[in-house]
PDB file of C-alpha atoms in Angstrom:
ATOM      1  CA  MET V   3      34.916  37.724 -21.022  1.00 73.00           C
ATOM      2  CA  LYS V   4      38.679  37.796 -21.600  1.00 86.00           C
ATOM      3  CA  ALA V   5      40.733  34.657 -21.310  1.00 91.00           C
ATOM      4  CA  LEU V   6      44.310  33.409 -21.555  1.00 93.00           C
ATOM      5  CA  SER V   7      45.543  29.959 -22.393  1.00 94.00           C
ATOM      6  CA  LEU V   8      47.209  27.707 -19.888  1.00 95.00           C
ATOM      7  CA  ASP V   9      50.190  27.586 -22.256  1.00 95.00           C
ATOM      8  CA  GLN V  10      50.743  31.311 -21.699  1.00 96.00           C
ATOM      9  CA  LEU V  11      50.837  30.709 -17.931  1.00 95.00           C
ATOM     10  CA  VAL V  12      53.283  27.790 -18.263  1.00 95.00           C
ATOM     11  CA  LYS V  13      55.653  29.933 -20.356  1.00 95.00           C
ATOM     12  CA  HIS V  14      55.410  33.052 -18.124  1.00 95.00           C
ATOM     13  CA  PHE V  15      56.160  31.185 -14.877  1.00 95.00           C
ATOM     14  CA  SER V  16      58.348  28.440 -16.408  1.00 94.00           C
ATOM     15  CA  LEU V  17      56.145  25.665 -15.010  1.00 95.00           C
ATOM     16  CA  LYS V  18      56.848  22.012 -15.586  1.00 94.00           C
ATOM     17  CA  VAL V  19      53.980  19.969 -17.077  1.00 95.00           C
ATOM     18  CA  LEU V  20      53.532  16.642 -15.369  1.00 94.00           C
ATOM     19  CA  VAL V  21      50.153  15.879 -16.973  1.00 94.00           C
ATOM     20  CA  GLY V  22      48.283  17.576 -19.767  1.00 93.00           C
ATOM     21  CA  ASP V  23      50.789  18.503 -22.531  1.00 93.00           C
ATOM     22  CA  ASP V  24      47.929  18.153 -24.976  1.00 93.00           C
ATOM     23  CA  GLN V  25      45.522  20.350 -22.915  1.00 92.00           C
ATOM     24  CA  LEU V  26      47.587  23.605 -22.617  1.00 93.00           C
ATOM     25  CA  GLN V  27      44.980  25.488 -24.737  1.00 93.00           C
ATOM     26  CA  THR V  28      42.627  25.257 -21.722  1.00 92.00           C
ATOM     27  CA  GLU V  29      41.234  28.777 -21.136  1.00 93.00           C
ATOM     28  CA  ILE V  30      41.725  30.547 -17.822  1.00 95.00           C
ATOM     29  CA  LYS V  31      39.037  33.177 -17.236  1.00 93.00           C
ATOM     30  CA  GLN V  32      39.104  33.762 -13.449  1.00 92.00           C
ATOM     31  CA  PRO V  33      41.637  36.399 -12.187  1.00 91.00           C
ATOM     32  CA  ARG V  34      42.128  34.697  -8.803  1.00 92.00           C
ATOM     33  CA  VAL V  35      43.432  31.316  -7.735  1.00 96.00           C
ATOM     34  CA  HIS V  36      42.288  28.996  -5.001  1.00 96.00           C
ATOM     35  CA  ARG V  37      43.990  26.815  -2.378  1.00 94.00           C
ATOM     36  CA  PRO V  38      41.590  23.815  -1.757  1.00 93.00           C
ATOM     37  CA  GLY V  39      42.227  23.174   1.909  1.00 88.00           C
ATOM     38  CA  LEU V  40      38.607  23.102   3.064  1.00 89.00           C
ATOM     39  CA  GLU V  41      37.578  21.012   0.061  1.00 90.00           C
ATOM     40  CA  PHE V  42      40.060  18.277   0.999  1.00 87.00           C
ATOM     41  CA  VAL V  43      38.268  17.875   4.298  1.00 85.00           C
ATOM     42  CA  GLY V  44      34.801  17.823   2.718  1.00 86.00           C
ATOM     43  CA  HIS V  45      33.515  21.404   2.614  1.00 88.00           C
ATOM     44  CA  PHE V  46      32.309  22.304  -0.911  1.00 89.00           C
ATOM     45  CA  ASP V  47      29.709  24.976  -0.269  1.00 87.00           C
ATOM     46  CA  PHE V  48      31.826  27.762  -1.782  1.00 88.00           C
ATOM     47  CA  PHE V  49      34.269  25.875  -4.017  1.00 92.00           C
ATOM     48  CA  PRO V  50      35.339  28.114  -6.916  1.00 94.00           C
ATOM     49  CA  THR V  51      35.694  25.356  -9.508  1.00 93.00           C
ATOM     50  CA  GLU V  52      36.696  27.649 -12.427  1.00 94.00           C
ATOM     51  CA  ARG V  53      39.847  28.876 -10.632  1.00 96.00           C
ATOM     52  CA  ILE V  54      43.325  27.504 -10.827  1.00 96.00           C
ATOM     53  CA  GLN V  55      43.882  25.217  -7.809  1.00 96.00           C
ATOM     54  CA  ILE V  56      47.156  25.662  -5.876  1.00 96.00           C
ATOM     55  CA  LEU V  57      48.604  22.884  -3.824  1.00 94.00           C
ATOM     56  CA  GLY V  58      51.343  23.898  -1.401  1.00 92.00           C
ATOM     57  CA  ARG V  59      53.295  21.975   1.177  1.00 90.00           C
ATOM     58  CA  LYS V  60      50.367  21.866   3.659  1.00 91.00           C
ATOM     59  CA  GLU V  61      48.055  20.295   1.153  1.00 92.00           C
ATOM     60  CA  ILE V  62      50.544  17.767  -0.208  1.00 91.00           C
ATOM     61  CA  THR V  63      51.701  16.814   3.299  1.00 91.00           C
ATOM     62  CA  TYR V  64      48.083  16.284   4.318  1.00 91.00           C
ATOM     63  CA  LEU V  65      47.451  14.006   1.347  1.00 90.00           C
ATOM     64  CA  HIS V  66      50.596  11.995   2.064  1.00 89.00           C
ATOM     65  CA  LYS V  67      49.298  11.158   5.574  1.00 91.00           C
ATOM     66  CA  LEU V  68      46.046   9.712   4.342  1.00 91.00           C
ATOM     67  CA  SER V  69      45.468   6.072   3.692  1.00 92.00           C
ATOM     68  CA  HIS V  70      45.134   4.996   0.062  1.00 89.00           C
ATOM     69  CA  GLU V  71      41.392   4.750   0.210  1.00 91.00           C
ATOM     70  CA  GLU V  72      40.958   8.077   2.061  1.00 92.00           C
ATOM     71  CA  ARG V  73      43.329   9.805  -0.380  1.00 90.00           C
ATOM     72  CA  LYS V  74      41.332   8.501  -3.331  1.00 89.00           C
ATOM     73  CA  LEU V  75      38.166   9.798  -1.849  1.00 91.00           C
ATOM     74  CA  ARG V  76      39.558  13.247  -1.026  1.00 90.00           C
ATOM     75  CA  ILE V  77      41.167  13.788  -4.416  1.00 91.00           C
ATOM     76  CA  GLY V  78      38.235  12.254  -6.206  1.00 90.00           C
ATOM     77  CA  ASN V  79      35.874  14.701  -4.534  1.00 90.00           C
ATOM     78  CA  ILE V  80      37.822  17.609  -6.139  1.00 92.00           C
ATOM     79  CA  VAL V  81      38.830  16.319  -9.551  1.00 91.00           C
ATOM     80  CA  GLN V  82      35.196  15.501 -10.373  1.00 91.00           C
ATOM     81  CA  TYR V  83      34.629  19.256 -10.659  1.00 93.00           C
ATOM     82  CA  HIS V  84      37.297  19.514 -13.411  1.00 94.00           C
ATOM     83  CA  PRO V  85      39.128  22.656 -12.381  1.00 95.00           C
ATOM     84  CA  PRO V  86      41.272  24.157 -15.205  1.00 95.00           C
ATOM     85  CA  CYS V  87      44.478  22.867 -13.628  1.00 95.00           C
ATOM     86  CA  PHE V  88      46.437  22.048 -10.462  1.00 96.00           C
ATOM     87  CA  ILE V  89      49.747  23.815  -9.709  1.00 96.00           C
ATOM     88  CA  VAL V  90      51.957  22.180  -7.075  1.00 95.00           C
ATOM     89  CA  THR V  91      54.497  24.498  -5.359  1.00 93.00           C
ATOM     90  CA  ALA V  92      56.050  21.916  -3.053  1.00 86.00           C
ATOM     91  CA  GLY V  93      58.091  19.996  -5.667  1.00 84.00           C
ATOM     92  CA  GLU V  94      57.118  16.898  -7.662  1.00 80.00           C
ATOM     93  CA  GLU V  95      58.379  14.237  -5.252  1.00 82.00           C
ATOM     94  CA  GLY V  96      55.678  11.654  -4.316  1.00 82.00           C
ATOM     95  CA  LEU V  97      52.976  12.867  -6.654  1.00 86.00           C
ATOM     96  CA  THR V  98      52.331   9.528  -8.343  1.00 87.00           C
ATOM     97  CA  TYR V  99      48.792   9.306  -6.973  1.00 87.00           C
ATOM     98  CA  LEU V 100      47.916  12.929  -8.004  1.00 90.00           C
ATOM     99  CA  THR V 101      49.417  12.302 -11.480  1.00 91.00           C
ATOM    100  CA  GLN V 102      47.215   9.226 -11.863  1.00 91.00           C
ATOM    101  CA  TYR V 103      43.922  11.026 -10.926  1.00 91.00           C
ATOM    102  CA  CYS V 104      44.798  13.988 -13.130  1.00 93.00           C
ATOM    103  CA  THR V 105      45.573  11.761 -16.060  1.00 93.00           C
ATOM    104  CA  GLU V 106      42.315   9.859 -15.665  1.00 92.00           C
ATOM    105  CA  GLU V 107      40.290  13.082 -15.511  1.00 92.00           C
ATOM    106  CA  LYS V 108      42.328  14.923 -18.114  1.00 94.00           C
ATOM    107  CA  ILE V 109      43.235  17.771 -15.802  1.00 95.00           C
ATOM    108  CA  PRO V 110      46.663  19.472 -16.374  1.00 96.00           C
ATOM    109  CA  LEU V 111      49.067  19.050 -13.456  1.00 96.00           C
ATOM    110  CA  LEU V 112      51.797  21.633 -13.249  1.00 95.00           C
ATOM    111  CA  VAL V 113      54.765  22.123 -10.867  1.00 95.00           C
ATOM    112  CA  THR V 114      56.841  25.158 -10.117  1.00 93.00           C
ATOM    113  CA  LYS V 115      60.440  24.402 -11.230  1.00 84.00           C
ATOM    114  CA  GLU V 116      62.134  26.393  -8.582  1.00 75.00           C
ATOM    115  CA  PRO V 117      61.307  26.098  -4.857  1.00 69.00           C
ATOM    116  CA  THR V 118      59.140  29.050  -3.913  1.00 72.00           C
ATOM    117  CA  GLY V 119      56.877  29.902  -1.023  1.00 86.00           C
ATOM    118  CA  THR V 120      53.304  29.104  -1.837  1.00 91.00           C
ATOM    119  CA  THR V 121      52.025  32.500  -0.566  1.00 92.00           C
ATOM    120  CA  ASP V 122      54.654  34.325  -2.660  1.00 93.00           C
ATOM    121  CA  PHE V 123      53.749  32.394  -5.735  1.00 94.00           C
ATOM    122  CA  ILE V 124      49.996  32.950  -5.231  1.00 95.00           C
ATOM    123  CA  ILE V 125      50.606  36.732  -4.961  1.00 94.00           C
ATOM    124  CA  LYS V 126      52.607  36.750  -8.185  1.00 94.00           C
ATOM    125  CA  LEU V 127      50.113  34.628 -10.008  1.00 96.00           C
ATOM    126  CA  ASP V 128      47.112  36.601  -8.840  1.00 95.00           C
ATOM    127  CA  SER V 129      48.765  39.829  -9.899  1.00 94.00           C
ATOM    128  CA  TYR V 130      49.566  38.414 -13.343  1.00 95.00           C
ATOM    129  CA  LEU V 131      45.999  37.074 -13.830  1.00 95.00           C
ATOM    130  CA  VAL V 132      44.360  40.327 -12.699  1.00 94.00           C
ATOM    131  CA  LYS V 133      46.344  42.301 -15.276  1.00 93.00           C
ATOM    132  CA  GLU V 134      45.990  39.855 -18.081  1.00 93.00           C
ATOM    133  CA  LEU V 135      42.240  39.293 -17.651  1.00 95.00           C
ATOM    134  CA  ALA V 136      41.310  42.916 -16.770  1.00 95.00           C
ATOM    135  CA  PRO V 137      38.753  44.687 -18.937  1.00 94.00           C
ATOM    136  CA  GLU V 138      40.570  47.016 -21.255  1.00 95.00           C
ATOM    137  CA  MET V 139      40.169  49.784 -23.823  1.00 96.00           C
ATOM    138  CA  THR V 140      42.408  51.796 -26.103  1.00 96.00           C
ATOM    139  CA  LEU V 141      42.483  55.519 -26.766  1.00 95.00           C
ATOM    140  CA  HIS V 142      44.472  57.941 -28.883  1.00 96.00           C
ATOM    141  CA  GLY V 143      46.887  59.935 -26.733  1.00 96.00           C
ATOM    142  CA  VAL V 144      50.046  59.798 -24.679  1.00 97.00           C
ATOM    143  CA  CYS V 145      50.627  58.219 -21.282  1.00 98.00           C
ATOM    144  CA  MET V 146      53.453  59.566 -19.058  1.00 98.00           C
ATOM    145  CA  ASN V 147      54.744  59.018 -15.540  1.00 98.00           C
ATOM    146  CA  VAL V 148      55.484  62.436 -14.081  1.00 98.00           C
ATOM    147  CA  PHE V 149      56.923  62.594 -10.565  1.00 97.00           C
ATOM    148  CA  GLY V 150      55.593  59.038 -10.108  1.00 96.00           C
ATOM    149  CA  ILE V 151      52.083  59.998 -11.147  1.00 97.00           C
ATOM    150  CA  GLY V 152      50.429  58.431 -14.147  1.00 98.00           C
ATOM    151  CA  ILE V 153      49.058  60.980 -16.547  1.00 98.00           C
ATOM    152  CA  LEU V 154      47.010  60.739 -19.738  1.00 98.00           C
ATOM    153  CA  ILE V 155      47.605  63.502 -22.266  1.00 98.00           C
ATOM    154  CA  ARG V 156      44.809  63.767 -24.833  1.00 97.00           C
ATOM    155  CA  GLY V 157      43.828  66.227 -27.534  1.00 94.00           C
ATOM    156  CA  ASP V 158      43.146  66.547 -31.222  1.00 92.00           C
ATOM    157  CA  SER V 159      45.644  65.157 -33.763  1.00 89.00           C
ATOM    158  CA  GLY V 160      48.461  67.593 -34.256  1.00 87.00           C
ATOM    159  CA  VAL V 161      47.821  69.595 -31.071  1.00 90.00           C
ATOM    160  CA  GLY V 162      51.309  68.709 -29.687  1.00 91.00           C
ATOM    161  CA  LYS V 163      50.840  65.710 -27.396  1.00 94.00           C
ATOM    162  CA  SER V 164      53.992  63.857 -28.484  1.00 95.00           C
ATOM    163  CA  GLU V 165      56.080  67.057 -28.505  1.00 95.00           C
ATOM    164  CA  THR V 166      54.972  67.795 -24.990  1.00 95.00           C
ATOM    165  CA  ALA V 167      55.871  64.232 -23.993  1.00 96.00           C
ATOM    166  CA  HIS V 168      59.337  64.695 -25.542  1.00 96.00           C
ATOM    167  CA  THR V 169      59.830  67.841 -23.402  1.00 96.00           C
ATOM    168  CA  LEU V 170      58.782  65.967 -20.264  1.00 97.00           C
ATOM    169  CA  ILE V 171      61.201  63.154 -21.091  1.00 97.00           C
ATOM    170  CA  GLY V 172      63.941  65.754 -21.349  1.00 96.00           C
ATOM    171  CA  ARG V 173      63.014  66.836 -17.837  1.00 96.00           C
ATOM    172  CA  GLY V 174      63.517  63.338 -16.468  1.00 96.00           C
ATOM    173  CA  HIS V 175      60.034  61.938 -16.698  1.00 98.00           C
ATOM    174  CA  ARG V 176      59.013  58.660 -18.316  1.00 98.00           C
ATOM    175  CA  LEU V 177      57.116  57.652 -21.388  1.00 98.00           C
ATOM    176  CA  VAL V 178      54.670  54.785 -21.073  1.00 98.00           C
ATOM    177  CA  ALA V 179      52.776  54.941 -24.377  1.00 97.00           C
ATOM    178  CA  ASP V 180      52.517  57.145 -27.433  1.00 97.00           C
ATOM    179  CA  ASP V 181      49.664  57.266 -29.960  1.00 94.00           C
ATOM    180  CA  ILE V 182      47.894  54.119 -28.721  1.00 95.00           C
ATOM    181  CA  VAL V 183      47.345  53.959 -24.992  1.00 97.00           C
ATOM    182  CA  VAL V 184      45.920  50.724 -23.492  1.00 97.00           C
ATOM    183  CA  LEU V 185      43.893  51.204 -20.294  1.00 97.00           C
ATOM    184  CA  LYS V 186      43.184  48.232 -18.016  1.00 96.00           C
ATOM    185  CA  LYS V 187      40.627  48.318 -15.225  1.00 96.00           C
ATOM    186  CA  LEU V 188      42.207  46.428 -12.314  1.00 94.00           C
ATOM    187  CA  SER V 189      39.500  47.440  -9.774  1.00 92.00           C
ATOM    188  CA  ALA V 190      36.719  49.950  -9.297  1.00 93.00           C
ATOM    189  CA  GLN V 191      39.352  52.547  -8.280  1.00 94.00           C
ATOM    190  CA  THR V 192      42.375  51.444 -10.206  1.00 96.00           C
ATOM    191  CA  LEU V 193      43.158  52.148 -13.906  1.00 97.00           C
ATOM    192  CA  LEU V 194      46.409  50.934 -15.351  1.00 97.00           C
ATOM    193  CA  GLY V 195      47.997  52.610 -18.377  1.00 97.00           C
ATOM    194  CA  THR V 196      50.254  50.696 -20.685  1.00 97.00           C
ATOM    195  CA  ASN V 197      51.265  50.256 -24.386  1.00 96.00           C
ATOM    196  CA  ASP V 198      50.197  47.846 -27.075  1.00 92.00           C
ATOM    197  CA  GLU V 199      53.706  46.294 -27.403  1.00 88.00           C
ATOM    198  CA  LYS V 200      54.014  47.257 -31.095  1.00 91.00           C
ATOM    199  CA  THR V 201      54.579  50.882 -30.246  1.00 93.00           C
ATOM    200  CA  LYS V 202      56.463  50.191 -27.017  1.00 95.00           C
ATOM    201  CA  GLU V 203      59.356  52.671 -26.399  1.00 96.00           C
ATOM    202  CA  PHE V 204      58.517  54.633 -29.596  1.00 97.00           C
ATOM    203  CA  LEU V 205      57.593  58.310 -29.716  1.00 96.00           C
ATOM    204  CA  ALA V 206      56.341  59.901 -33.016  1.00 94.00           C
ATOM    205  CA  LEU V 207      57.425  63.453 -33.602  1.00 93.00           C
ATOM    206  CA  ARG V 208      56.320  65.449 -36.643  1.00 89.00           C
ATOM    207  CA  SER V 209      59.177  66.688 -38.801  1.00 89.00           C
ATOM    208  CA  ILE V 210      61.510  64.220 -36.961  1.00 92.00           C
ATOM    209  CA  GLY V 211      59.868  60.800 -37.286  1.00 93.00           C
ATOM    210  CA  LEU V 212      60.014  57.940 -34.845  1.00 94.00           C
ATOM    211  CA  LEU V 213      62.286  57.976 -31.819  1.00 95.00           C
ATOM    212  CA  ASN V 214      63.082  54.981 -29.688  1.00 97.00           C
ATOM    213  CA  VAL V 215      63.314  56.804 -26.341  1.00 97.00           C
ATOM    214  CA  VAL V 216      65.314  53.994 -24.668  1.00 97.00           C
ATOM    215  CA  ARG V 217      67.899  53.992 -27.379  1.00 96.00           C
ATOM    216  CA  SER V 218      67.981  57.815 -27.449  1.00 95.00           C
ATOM    217  CA  TYR V 219      67.790  58.711 -23.747  1.00 96.00           C
ATOM    218  CA  GLY V 220      68.376  55.468 -21.834  1.00 96.00           C
ATOM    219  CA  GLN V 221      66.159  53.166 -19.886  1.00 95.00           C
ATOM    220  CA  ARG V 222      65.194  55.976 -17.448  1.00 95.00           C
ATOM    221  CA  ALA V 223      63.093  57.498 -20.218  1.00 97.00           C
ATOM    222  CA  PHE V 224      60.582  54.661 -20.316  1.00 98.00           C
ATOM    223  CA  GLN V 225      58.429  52.491 -18.077  1.00 97.00           C
ATOM    224  CA  ASN V 226      56.007  49.779 -19.204  1.00 96.00           C
ATOM    225  CA  GLU V 227      52.957  50.710 -17.151  1.00 97.00           C
ATOM    226  CA  THR V 228      51.650  53.205 -14.629  1.00 97.00           C
ATOM    227  CA  ARG V 229      48.543  53.697 -12.514  1.00 97.00           C
ATOM    228  CA  ILE V 230      46.522  56.546 -14.089  1.00 98.00           C
ATOM    229  CA  SER V 231      45.710  59.375 -11.674  1.00 97.00           C
ATOM    230  CA  LEU V 232      45.249  62.441 -13.930  1.00 98.00           C
ATOM    231  CA  ASP V 233      43.676  63.088 -17.327  1.00 98.00           C
ATOM    232  CA  ILE V 234      44.899  66.197 -19.155  1.00 97.00           C
ATOM    233  CA  LYS V 235      43.299  67.505 -22.372  1.00 96.00           C
ATOM    234  CA  LEU V 236      45.348  69.835 -24.537  1.00 95.00           C
ATOM    235  CA  THR V 237      43.144  72.302 -26.443  1.00 92.00           C
ATOM    236  CA  LYS V 238      43.634  75.231 -28.743  1.00 87.00           C
ATOM    237  CA  TRP V 239      43.754  78.698 -27.158  1.00 82.00           C
ATOM    238  CA  GLU V 240      40.441  80.546 -26.850  1.00 78.00           C
ATOM    239  CA  LYS V 241      40.618  84.190 -25.784  1.00 72.00           C
ATOM    240  CA  ASP V 242      38.918  84.943 -22.452  1.00 63.00           C
ATOM    241  CA  ALA V 243      38.107  81.279 -21.971  1.00 60.00           C
ATOM    242  CA  LEU V 244      40.531  80.576 -19.138  1.00 57.00           C
ATOM    243  CA  ASN V 245      39.132  80.420 -15.625  1.00 57.00           C
ATOM    244  CA  ASN V 246      41.147  82.444 -13.155  1.00 61.00           C
ATOM    245  CA  ASP V 247      39.369  81.462  -9.997  1.00 64.00           C
ATOM    246  CA  LEU V 248      41.548  80.607  -7.022  1.00 62.00           C
ATOM    247  CA  GLU V 249      40.639  76.932  -7.327  1.00 67.00           C
ATOM    248  CA  GLN V 250      38.970  75.088 -10.146  1.00 71.00           C
ATOM    249  CA  GLU V 251      35.942  72.849  -9.436  1.00 78.00           C
ATOM    250  CA  PRO V 252      37.092  69.266  -9.647  1.00 85.00           C
ATOM    251  CA  THR V 253      36.142  67.482 -12.873  1.00 92.00           C
ATOM    252  CA  PHE V 254      36.461  63.847 -13.771  1.00 95.00           C
ATOM    253  CA  THR V 255      36.653  61.596 -16.824  1.00 96.00           C
ATOM    254  CA  ASP V 256      35.067  58.155 -16.717  1.00 97.00           C
ATOM    255  CA  TYR V 257      36.998  55.223 -18.124  1.00 97.00           C
ATOM    256  CA  MET V 258      35.139  51.873 -17.806  1.00 96.00           C
ATOM    257  CA  GLY V 259      33.538  53.113 -14.584  1.00 96.00           C
ATOM    258  CA  VAL V 260      36.785  54.443 -13.038  1.00 97.00           C
ATOM    259  CA  LYS V 261      36.672  58.188 -12.407  1.00 97.00           C
ATOM    260  CA  ILE V 262      39.968  60.038 -13.133  1.00 97.00           C
ATOM    261  CA  SER V 263      40.581  63.641 -12.163  1.00 96.00           C
ATOM    262  CA  SER V 264      40.781  65.724 -15.289  1.00 96.00           C
ATOM    263  CA  ILE V 265      41.888  69.270 -16.320  1.00 93.00           C
ATOM    264  CA  GLU V 266      42.180  71.203 -19.551  1.00 93.00           C
ATOM    265  CA  ILE V 267      45.300  73.098 -20.637  1.00 92.00           C
ATOM    266  CA  GLN V 268      44.946  75.600 -23.452  1.00 91.00           C
ATOM    267  CA  LEU V 269      47.884  76.007 -25.866  1.00 89.00           C
ATOM    268  CA  GLN V 270      49.459  79.173 -26.973  1.00 86.00           C
ATOM    269  CA  PRO V 271      52.924  79.976 -28.352  1.00 84.00           C
ATOM    270  CA  GLY V 272      55.261  80.621 -25.418  1.00 84.00           C
ATOM    271  CA  ARG V 273      53.254  78.616 -22.880  1.00 88.00           C
ATOM    272  CA  ASP V 274      55.333  76.093 -20.990  1.00 94.00           C
ATOM    273  CA  VAL V 275      52.857  73.224 -21.358  1.00 95.00           C
ATOM    274  CA  ALA V 276      55.289  70.656 -19.914  1.00 96.00           C
ATOM    275  CA  GLY V 277      55.830  72.872 -16.856  1.00 96.00           C
ATOM    276  CA  LEU V 278      52.075  73.211 -16.453  1.00 95.00           C
ATOM    277  CA  ILE V 279      51.700  69.438 -16.509  1.00 97.00           C
ATOM    278  CA  GLU V 280      54.381  69.168 -13.856  1.00 97.00           C
ATOM    279  CA  ALA V 281      52.482  71.721 -11.812  1.00 95.00           C
ATOM    280  CA  ALA V 282      49.233  69.782 -12.330  1.00 95.00           C
ATOM    281  CA  ALA V 283      50.891  66.551 -11.130  1.00 96.00           C
ATOM    282  CA  ASN V 284      52.311  68.250  -7.994  1.00 95.00           C
ATOM    283  CA  ASN V 285      48.987  69.873  -7.292  1.00 93.00           C
ATOM    284  CA  TRP V 286      47.131  66.580  -7.616  1.00 94.00           C
ATOM    285  CA  TYR V 287      49.548  64.929  -5.203  1.00 94.00           C
ATOM    286  CA  LEU V 288      49.129  67.713  -2.639  1.00 94.00           C
ATOM    287  CA  ARG V 289      45.372  67.394  -2.815  1.00 91.00           C
ATOM    288  CA  GLN V 290      45.624  63.680  -2.124  1.00 92.00           C
ATOM    289  CA  GLN V 291      47.536  64.652   1.057  1.00 92.00           C
ATOM    290  CA  GLY V 292      44.663  66.940   2.058  1.00 92.00           C
ATOM    291  CA  TYR V 293      46.336  70.273   1.147  1.00 91.00           C
ATOM    292  CA  SER V 294      44.660  72.996  -0.891  1.00 87.00           C
ATOM    293  CA  ALA V 295      46.667  76.081  -1.844  1.00 87.00           C
ATOM    294  CA  ALA V 296      43.434  78.046  -2.233  1.00 83.00           C
ATOM    295  CA  GLU V 297      42.234  77.185   1.234  1.00 86.00           C
ATOM    296  CA  ASP V 298      45.679  77.954   2.625  1.00 86.00           C
ATOM    297  CA  PHE V 299      45.621  81.377   0.946  1.00 85.00           C
ATOM    298  CA  LEU V 300      42.130  82.214   2.119  1.00 84.00           C
ATOM    299  CA  SER V 301      42.914  81.193   5.652  1.00 86.00           C
ATOM    300  CA  ARG V 302      45.884  83.643   5.580  1.00 88.00           C
ATOM    301  CA  LEU V 303      43.541  86.393   4.399  1.00 85.00           C
ATOM    302  CA  GLU V 304      41.081  85.610   7.242  1.00 82.00           C
ATOM    303  CA  SER V 305      43.936  85.783   9.765  1.00 82.00           C
ATOM    304  CA  GLU V 306      45.062  89.038   8.350  1.00 77.00           C
ATOM    305  CA  PHE V 307      41.652  90.699   8.718  1.00 79.00           C
ATOM    306  CA  SER V 308      40.489  89.000  11.951  1.00 67.00           C
TER     307      SER V 308
END
């Protein structure tokens, strides 16, 4: 199971550490957070103890209204489970009692430095955790965003993947990763494509060398991640191997249990491979809208002869 340290979280969200400076190597393994409202009033049947616990203005206001003994009981009931940390989004004023209990139980207590809505913070934190803790794999290929559609371009070494990506960049599309593509499974239907940071923004072209696409073509030529919708394999030309049916049977590639629509494009001198990839992206989008050019064409034929 993947994990990230609490220290990474503190740095990413610029959190203030009230308690637990020496415990920031605590591992976070759950990709969701929890707001312990029910637990403060005594309901522990489904308490996710391994999640980060978020305390917003509602929870803090409730605790302030309790008597000393009642507050001690309510907080004690939760800290005994030793969640990885508490994050307070309502400021640090009046948290002396919470600081005391977290110090005694060695539970990090963090506070957002800037006032922010608790719901907005939870959405941002959940999104960050899902991406960071998502199952991932790497593959050799290129990842592009074409017309807003995430595309994997695969094929044997030297087949022309990076050169095709360069042509697509020249047509206004965006590079996500070249050579090493990192895939992250965010859900059963969602696959995110990104880079491995070391090769970020770089495109390797035979006979030319490395290009930094941002330096060469501007920020518009690059984006850091994209949802993968189409898997395209570039292969060498084989005579009489192309299928000229009106519409190809849908095929899919499985990545960590997520099925991605896939097609094969054969290469031959003079073929506009980048243009074919653009056509494939447009065709995929129209299919998602329920349109099939083949069905449209056949319906016209039927109308003609009926």
